């Protein structure tokens, strides 16, 4: 297996490096945490009643939804359930790192399809890469680190052209994008959708995600899933998080406004960036990317170097937080771009 070391370290700064919510979870979730009794912690967590709640929220049957320890566990379990020797996992790249990491724990082969310079979803080439051995097609939608998205029609076409495979649509950044294929669960027979509470909901520390799919597929997933991998604190927070749509809408609205402002800052600085449907933006920094990241850190702003991602040399991903936070980030960015003489790369 490949090793994966998240570059966490000391993160006592403006955290624009992991696409988290940069502020806080809903106050309703904090209240729910405060109500947890010592006695309740003595019990093993019961996932099923909460699965029924989240399924109802999504308009699905409880048997179509499994809660997981973050989407990472959903990916791990799905790959463990379906990928055997001789199978192929098909991935457009660059994409979320953990697909390849978890695939490397199986005997399947990873087949990647490189996006072009525009980093748009490589639809036609992905279709052409489907073979009878394709067992899973994993698509982050919107994708990280590019921020681009596949259309609903493209996803439906992929599912129908690979009926022998499971199509995983990872909607980790759904709230910022606003488009989903969740309503096609059970309609498209080989479609599964993942969602996380780590991003817009601001609960990355609780590790809470879900996988939705047709009952027959979810049966296999449940065989591999640990019965207690979602802890009782996370389970207690799920309903209050779902119910507080006011907080969620406010946070998403704030991020979208901040993204537009920050993109204008990048345009004014003459720095190339890719259109984003999520809470981050990929920025062309060029050969001095490592220095850029280091100087941003010294200025109190953490950003993520994506140079080692396929086709991303010299590119840095910057999470979008609130407008106030992004104004602080813009000040640091402009100073460092000037110090490193990075500009005029906009196209
Ligand atoms: C596309 C994508 N999927 C899943 C995850 C991880 O989600 P979770 O925190 O629920 O494991 C991330 C986190 O960065 C991501 O970018």
Coordinates of C-alpha atoms and ligand atoms in Angstrom, one line a residue:
X1 CA 0.0 0.0 0.0
X2 CA 1.0 3.6 -0.6
X3 CA 1.7 5.6 2.6
X4 CA -0.4 8.7 3.2
X5 CA 0.8 11.4 5.6
X6 CA -1.6 14.3 5.7
X7 CA 0.4 17.5 6.1
X8 CA -1.3 18.5 9.3
X9 CA 1.4 19.5 11.8
X10 CA 0.7 22.8 13.7
X11 CA -2.4 24.3 12.2
X12 CA -2.8 27.3 14.5
X13 CA -3.4 29.7 11.7
X14 CA -6.0 30.5 9.0
X15 CA -6.7 27.0 7.7
X16 CA -7.1 27.2 4.0
X17 CA -5.4 23.9 3.4
X18 CA -8.0 21.1 3.9
X19 CA -11.2 22.5 2.4
X20 CA -12.8 22.4 5.9
X21 CA -15.4 24.8 7.2
X22 CA -13.1 27.5 8.4
X23 CA -15.3 28.8 11.1
X24 CA -17.5 26.5 13.2
X25 CA -20.3 24.0 13.1
X26 CA -23.9 25.0 13.9
X27 CA -24.5 26.2 17.4
X28 CA -27.3 23.6 17.5
X29 CA -24.6 20.9 17.2
X30 CA -22.7 22.4 20.1
X31 CA -25.8 22.3 22.2
X32 CA -26.4 18.7 21.3
X33 CA -22.8 17.8 22.3
X34 CA -23.4 19.6 25.7
X35 CA -26.4 17.3 26.3
X36 CA -24.5 14.1 26.0
X37 CA -24.5 12.3 29.3
X38 CA -21.7 10.2 30.8
X39 CA -24.0 7.3 31.0
X40 CA -24.8 7.4 27.3
X41 CA -21.1 7.1 26.5
X42 CA -21.0 3.7 28.1
X43 CA -23.1 2.2 25.3
X44 CA -22.1 1.1 21.9
X45 CA -23.4 3.5 19.3
X46 CA -26.6 2.5 17.4
X47 CA -26.3 3.6 13.8
X48 CA -29.7 2.3 12.4
X49 CA -32.1 4.9 14.0
X50 CA -29.9 7.7 12.8
X51 CA -29.6 6.1 9.3
X52 CA -33.4 6.2 9.1
X53 CA -33.4 9.9 9.9
X54 CA -30.8 10.8 7.3
X55 CA -32.5 8.6 4.7
X56 CA -35.8 10.4 5.3
X57 CA -33.9 13.7 4.9
X58 CA -32.6 12.5 1.5
X59 CA -35.9 11.1 0.4
X60 CA -34.5 7.5 0.5
X61 CA -35.3 4.3 2.3
X62 CA -33.2 3.4 5.4
X63 CA -31.8 0.3 3.6
X64 CA -30.4 2.6 0.9
X65 CA -28.2 4.6 3.3
X66 CA -25.2 3.7 5.4
X67 CA -23.5 6.1 7.8
X68 CA -19.7 5.9 7.7
X69 CA -16.7 7.3 9.6
X70 CA -16.3 10.1 7.1
X71 CA -16.5 9.6 3.3
X72 CA -13.0 8.1 3.6
X73 CA -14.4 5.0 5.3
X74 CA -17.2 4.9 2.7
X75 CA -14.6 4.8 -0.1
X76 CA -12.5 2.2 1.8
X77 CA -15.5 0.0 2.4
X78 CA -16.8 0.3 -1.1
X79 CA -13.5 -0.6 -2.7
X80 CA -13.0 -3.4 -0.2
X81 CA -16.4 -4.8 -1.1
X82 CA -16.1 -4.6 -4.9
X83 CA -12.5 -4.6 -6.1
X84 CA -11.0 -8.0 -6.7
X85 CA -7.8 -9.1 -8.6
X86 CA -8.2 -8.4 -12.3
X87 CA -10.7 -5.6 -11.7
X88 CA -10.1 -2.0 -12.7
X89 CA -10.8 1.2 -10.8
X90 CA -11.3 4.0 -13.3
X91 CA -10.5 7.6 -12.1
X92 CA -10.3 10.9 -13.9
X93 CA -7.2 12.7 -12.5
X94 CA -6.2 14.9 -10.8
X95 CA -8.7 13.9 -8.1
X96 CA -9.0 13.2 -4.4
X97 CA -5.9 11.3 -3.2
X98 CA -7.6 8.7 -1.1
X99 CA -9.2 6.8 -4.0
X100 CA -5.7 5.6 -5.1
X101 CA -4.6 5.0 -1.5
X102 CA -7.6 2.7 -0.7
X103 CA -7.4 1.0 -4.2
X104 CA -3.8 0.1 -3.4
X105 CA -5.1 -2.0 -0.5
X106 CA -6.9 -4.2 -3.0
X107 CA -5.6 -6.3 -5.9
X108 CA -7.4 -4.2 -8.5
X109 CA -5.6 -2.1 -11.1
X110 CA -6.0 1.7 -11.1
X111 CA -6.7 3.2 -14.6
X112 CA -6.4 7.0 -14.7
X113 CA -7.7 9.4 -17.3
X114 CA -5.8 12.7 -17.3
X115 CA -7.8 15.9 -17.5
X116 CA -6.6 18.5 -20.1
X117 CA -5.0 21.8 -19.2
X118 CA -8.4 23.3 -18.5
X119 CA -8.9 20.6 -15.8
X120 CA -12.5 20.1 -17.0
X121 CA -14.1 16.7 -16.5
X122 CA -12.5 14.4 -19.2
X123 CA -15.9 12.9 -20.2
X124 CA -15.2 11.5 -23.7
X125 CA -11.8 10.0 -22.7
X126 CA -13.3 8.5 -19.5
X127 CA -16.0 6.8 -21.6
X128 CA -13.3 5.4 -23.9
X129 CA -11.4 4.0 -21.0
X130 CA -14.3 1.8 -19.8
X131 CA -13.5 -1.9 -20.3
X132 CA -15.3 -5.1 -19.3
X133 CA -13.0 -5.2 -16.3
X134 CA -14.0 -1.7 -15.0
X135 CA -15.5 -2.5 -11.6
X136 CA -15.7 1.0 -10.0
X137 CA -15.7 4.4 -11.6
X138 CA -15.0 7.0 -8.9
X139 CA -15.9 10.6 -9.6
X140 CA -15.6 13.5 -7.1
X141 CA -18.3 15.9 -8.1
X142 CA -17.3 18.7 -7.8
X143 CA -13.7 17.4 -8.1
X144 CA -10.8 18.3 -5.9
X145 CA -8.3 20.0 -6.5
X146 CA -9.7 21.3 -9.8
X147 CA -13.1 22.5 -8.6
X148 CA -14.7 21.4 -11.9
X149 CA -17.8 19.3 -12.2
X150 CA -19.3 16.6 -14.4
X151 CA -22.9 17.2 -15.6
X152 CA -25.8 15.0 -14.5
X153 CA -26.2 13.8 -18.2
X154 CA -22.5 12.8 -18.3
X155 CA -22.8 10.8 -15.0
X156 CA -26.0 9.0 -16.3
X157 CA -24.2 8.2 -19.5
X158 CA -21.1 6.8 -17.7
X159 CA -23.4 4.6 -15.5
X160 CA -25.2 3.2 -18.5
X161 CA -22.0 2.6 -20.5
X162 CA -20.5 0.6 -17.6
X163 CA -23.4 -1.5 -16.3
X164 CA -20.9 -4.1 -14.9
X165 CA -19.4 -1.4 -12.6
X166 CA -20.4 0.7 -9.6
X167 CA -20.4 4.4 -10.3
X168 CA -19.3 6.3 -7.1
X169 CA -20.3 10.0 -7.3
X170 CA -18.5 11.6 -4.3
X171 CA -20.6 14.7 -3.5
X172 CA -18.3 15.9 -0.6
X173 CA -18.7 19.5 -1.9
X174 CA -22.4 19.2 -2.9
X175 CA -23.6 22.2 -0.8
X176 CA -21.3 24.6 -2.7
X177 CA -22.3 23.2 -6.1
X178 CA -26.0 22.7 -5.6
X179 CA -26.4 19.9 -8.1
X180 CA -26.8 16.3 -7.2
X181 CA -27.6 12.8 -8.5
X182 CA -28.9 11.7 -5.1
X183 CA -32.4 11.5 -6.6
X184 CA -31.3 8.8 -9.0
X185 CA -30.4 6.4 -6.2
X186 CA -32.4 3.2 -7.0
X187 CA -33.3 4.6 -10.4
X188 CA -29.8 4.2 -11.9
X189 CA -29.0 0.6 -10.7
X190 CA -25.3 1.0 -10.4
X191 CA -25.1 4.5 -8.9
X192 CA -23.8 5.1 -5.3
X193 CA -23.5 8.6 -3.9
X194 CA -21.2 9.7 -1.0
X195 CA -21.8 12.8 1.2
X196 CA -19.8 14.2 4.1
X197 CA -20.4 16.3 7.1
X198 CA -16.8 17.4 7.1
X199 CA -17.1 20.4 4.7
X200 CA -20.1 22.7 4.8
X201 CA -21.4 21.3 8.1
X202 CA -18.1 21.9 9.8
X203 CA -17.8 18.5 11.5
X204 CA -14.6 17.1 10.1
X205 CA -13.4 16.3 13.6
X206 CA -16.4 14.1 14.3
X207 CA -15.8 11.9 11.2
X208 CA -19.3 11.5 9.7
X209 CA -20.2 10.6 6.1
X210 CA -22.7 8.5 4.3
X211 CA -23.0 6.3 1.3
X212 CA -26.3 5.9 -0.5
X213 CA -27.1 3.3 -3.1
X214 CA -29.5 0.6 -4.3
X215 CA -30.4 -1.9 -1.5
X216 CA -28.7 -4.8 -3.3
X217 CA -25.4 -2.9 -3.5
X218 CA -25.7 -1.6 0.1
X219 CA -26.1 -5.1 1.4
X220 CA -22.5 -5.8 0.2
X221 CA -21.3 -2.5 1.7
X222 CA -22.8 -3.4 5.1
X223 CA -21.0 -6.7 5.2
X224 CA -17.7 -4.9 5.1
X225 CA -18.6 -1.9 7.2
X226 CA -17.7 -2.1 10.9
X227 CA -20.8 -2.1 13.1
X228 CA -19.5 0.7 15.4
X229 CA -17.3 2.9 13.2
X230 CA -19.6 5.9 13.6
X231 CA -19.3 7.0 17.2
X232 CA -22.2 8.1 19.4
X233 CA -21.0 11.8 19.5
X234 CA -21.2 11.9 15.7
X235 CA -24.6 10.2 15.7
X236 CA -26.0 12.6 18.3
X237 CA -24.9 15.6 16.2
X238 CA -26.4 14.4 12.9
X239 CA -30.0 15.5 13.4
X240 CA -29.2 19.0 14.8
X241 CA -26.8 19.5 11.9
X242 CA -29.4 18.5 9.3
X243 CA -32.1 20.6 11.0
X244 CA -30.2 23.8 11.2
X245 CA -30.5 24.7 7.5
X246 CA -30.3 28.4 8.5
X247 CA -26.7 28.0 9.6
X248 CA -25.8 25.8 6.6
X249 CA -27.3 28.2 4.1
X250 CA -25.6 31.2 5.8
X251 CA -22.2 29.5 5.7
X252 CA -22.5 28.3 2.1
X253 CA -23.7 31.8 1.0
X254 CA -20.8 33.4 2.8
X255 CA -18.3 31.1 1.1
X256 CA -19.8 31.7 -2.4
X257 CA -19.6 35.5 -1.9
X258 CA -16.0 35.1 -0.6
X259 CA -15.1 32.9 -3.6
X260 CA -16.3 35.5 -6.0
X261 CA -14.3 38.3 -4.2
X262 CA -11.2 36.1 -4.0
X263 CA -11.4 35.2 -7.7
X264 CA -11.5 38.9 -8.5
X265 CA -8.4 39.4 -6.3
X266 CA -6.6 36.6 -8.3
X267 CA -7.7 38.2 -11.6
X268 CA -6.4 41.6 -10.5
X269 CA -3.1 40.0 -9.6
X270 CA -2.9 38.4 -13.0
X271 CA -2.7 34.9 -11.6
X272 CA -4.3 32.0 -13.4
X273 CA -6.9 30.0 -11.6
X274 CA -9.5 27.5 -12.5
X275 CA -13.3 28.1 -12.2
X276 CA -14.5 26.3 -9.1
X277 CA -17.8 24.8 -8.0
X278 CA -16.6 24.2 -4.5
X279 CA -15.1 25.9 -1.4
X280 CA -11.6 26.1 -2.8
X281 CA -9.8 27.4 -5.8
X282 CA -6.7 26.1 -7.6
X283 CA -4.2 28.7 -8.4
X284 CA -1.2 28.7 -10.7
X285 CA 1.9 29.8 -8.7
X286 CA 4.6 28.3 -10.9
X287 CA 8.1 27.1 -10.1
X288 CA 8.2 28.9 -6.7
X289 CA 5.2 27.0 -5.3
X290 CA 7.0 25.5 -2.3
X291 CA 8.4 28.9 -1.3
X292 CA 4.9 30.4 -1.8
X293 CA 3.3 27.9 0.5
X294 CA 6.1 28.4 3.1
X295 CA 5.8 32.2 3.0
X296 CA 2.0 32.1 3.2
X297 CA 2.4 29.9 6.3
X298 CA 4.8 32.4 7.8
X299 CA 2.1 35.0 7.2
X300 CA -0.4 32.9 9.1
X301 CA -2.3 31.4 6.1
X302 CA -2.1 27.7 5.4
X303 CA -2.6 26.6 1.8
X304 CA -2.1 23.3 0.0
X305 CA 0.6 22.6 -2.5
X306 CA -0.9 20.3 -5.2
X307 CA 2.2 20.2 -7.4
X308 CA 2.6 16.5 -7.0
X309 CA -0.9 15.8 -8.4
X310 CA -1.0 14.7 -12.0
X311 CA -0.9 17.7 -14.3
X312 CA -0.8 20.2 -11.4
X313 CA 2.9 21.2 -11.2
X314 CA 3.2 24.7 -9.7
X315 CA -0.4 24.8 -8.6
X316 CA -1.7 25.5 -5.1
X317 CA -5.1 24.9 -3.7
X318 CA -6.6 27.6 -1.5
X319 CA -9.7 26.8 0.6
X320 CA -12.4 29.5 0.6
X321 CA -13.5 30.7 4.0
X322 CA -15.6 33.7 5.0
X323 CA -15.2 37.1 3.3
X324 CA -13.3 38.5 6.3
X325 CA -10.9 35.5 6.3
X326 CA -10.3 35.7 2.5
X327 CA -9.6 39.5 2.7
X328 CA -6.8 38.6 5.2
X329 CA -5.6 35.8 2.9
X330 CA -5.7 38.2 -0.1
X331 CA -3.4 40.7 1.7
X332 CA -0.9 37.9 2.4
X333 CA -1.2 36.6 -1.1
X334 CA -0.6 39.9 -2.8
X335 CA 2.4 40.6 -0.7
X336 CA 4.0 37.2 -1.4
X337 CA 3.2 37.2 -5.1
X338 CA 5.0 40.5 -5.3
X339 CA 7.9 39.3 -3.2
X340 CA 8.3 36.2 -5.4
X341 CA 7.6 38.2 -8.6
X342 CA 4.8 35.8 -9.5
X343 CA 2.3 37.5 -11.8
X344 CA 1.1 37.9 -15.3
X345 CA 0.3 34.2 -15.8
X346 CA -3.4 34.7 -16.3
X347 CA -4.8 33.3 -19.5
Ligands
LIG1 C1 -13.7 14.6 -2.8 C2 -13.5 14.3 -1.4 N1 -14.1 13.2 -0.8 C3 -14.0 12.9 0.5 C4 -13.3 13.7 1.3 C5 -13.1 13.3 2.8 O1 -14.3 13.4 3.4 P1 -14.4 12.9 4.9 O2 -13.8 13.9 5.8 O3 -15.9 12.7 5.1 O4 -13.7 11.6 5.1 C6 -12.6 14.8 0.8 C7 -11.8 15.6 1.8 O5 -11.0 16.5 1.4 C8 -12.7 15.1 -0.5 O6 -12.1 16.2 -1.1

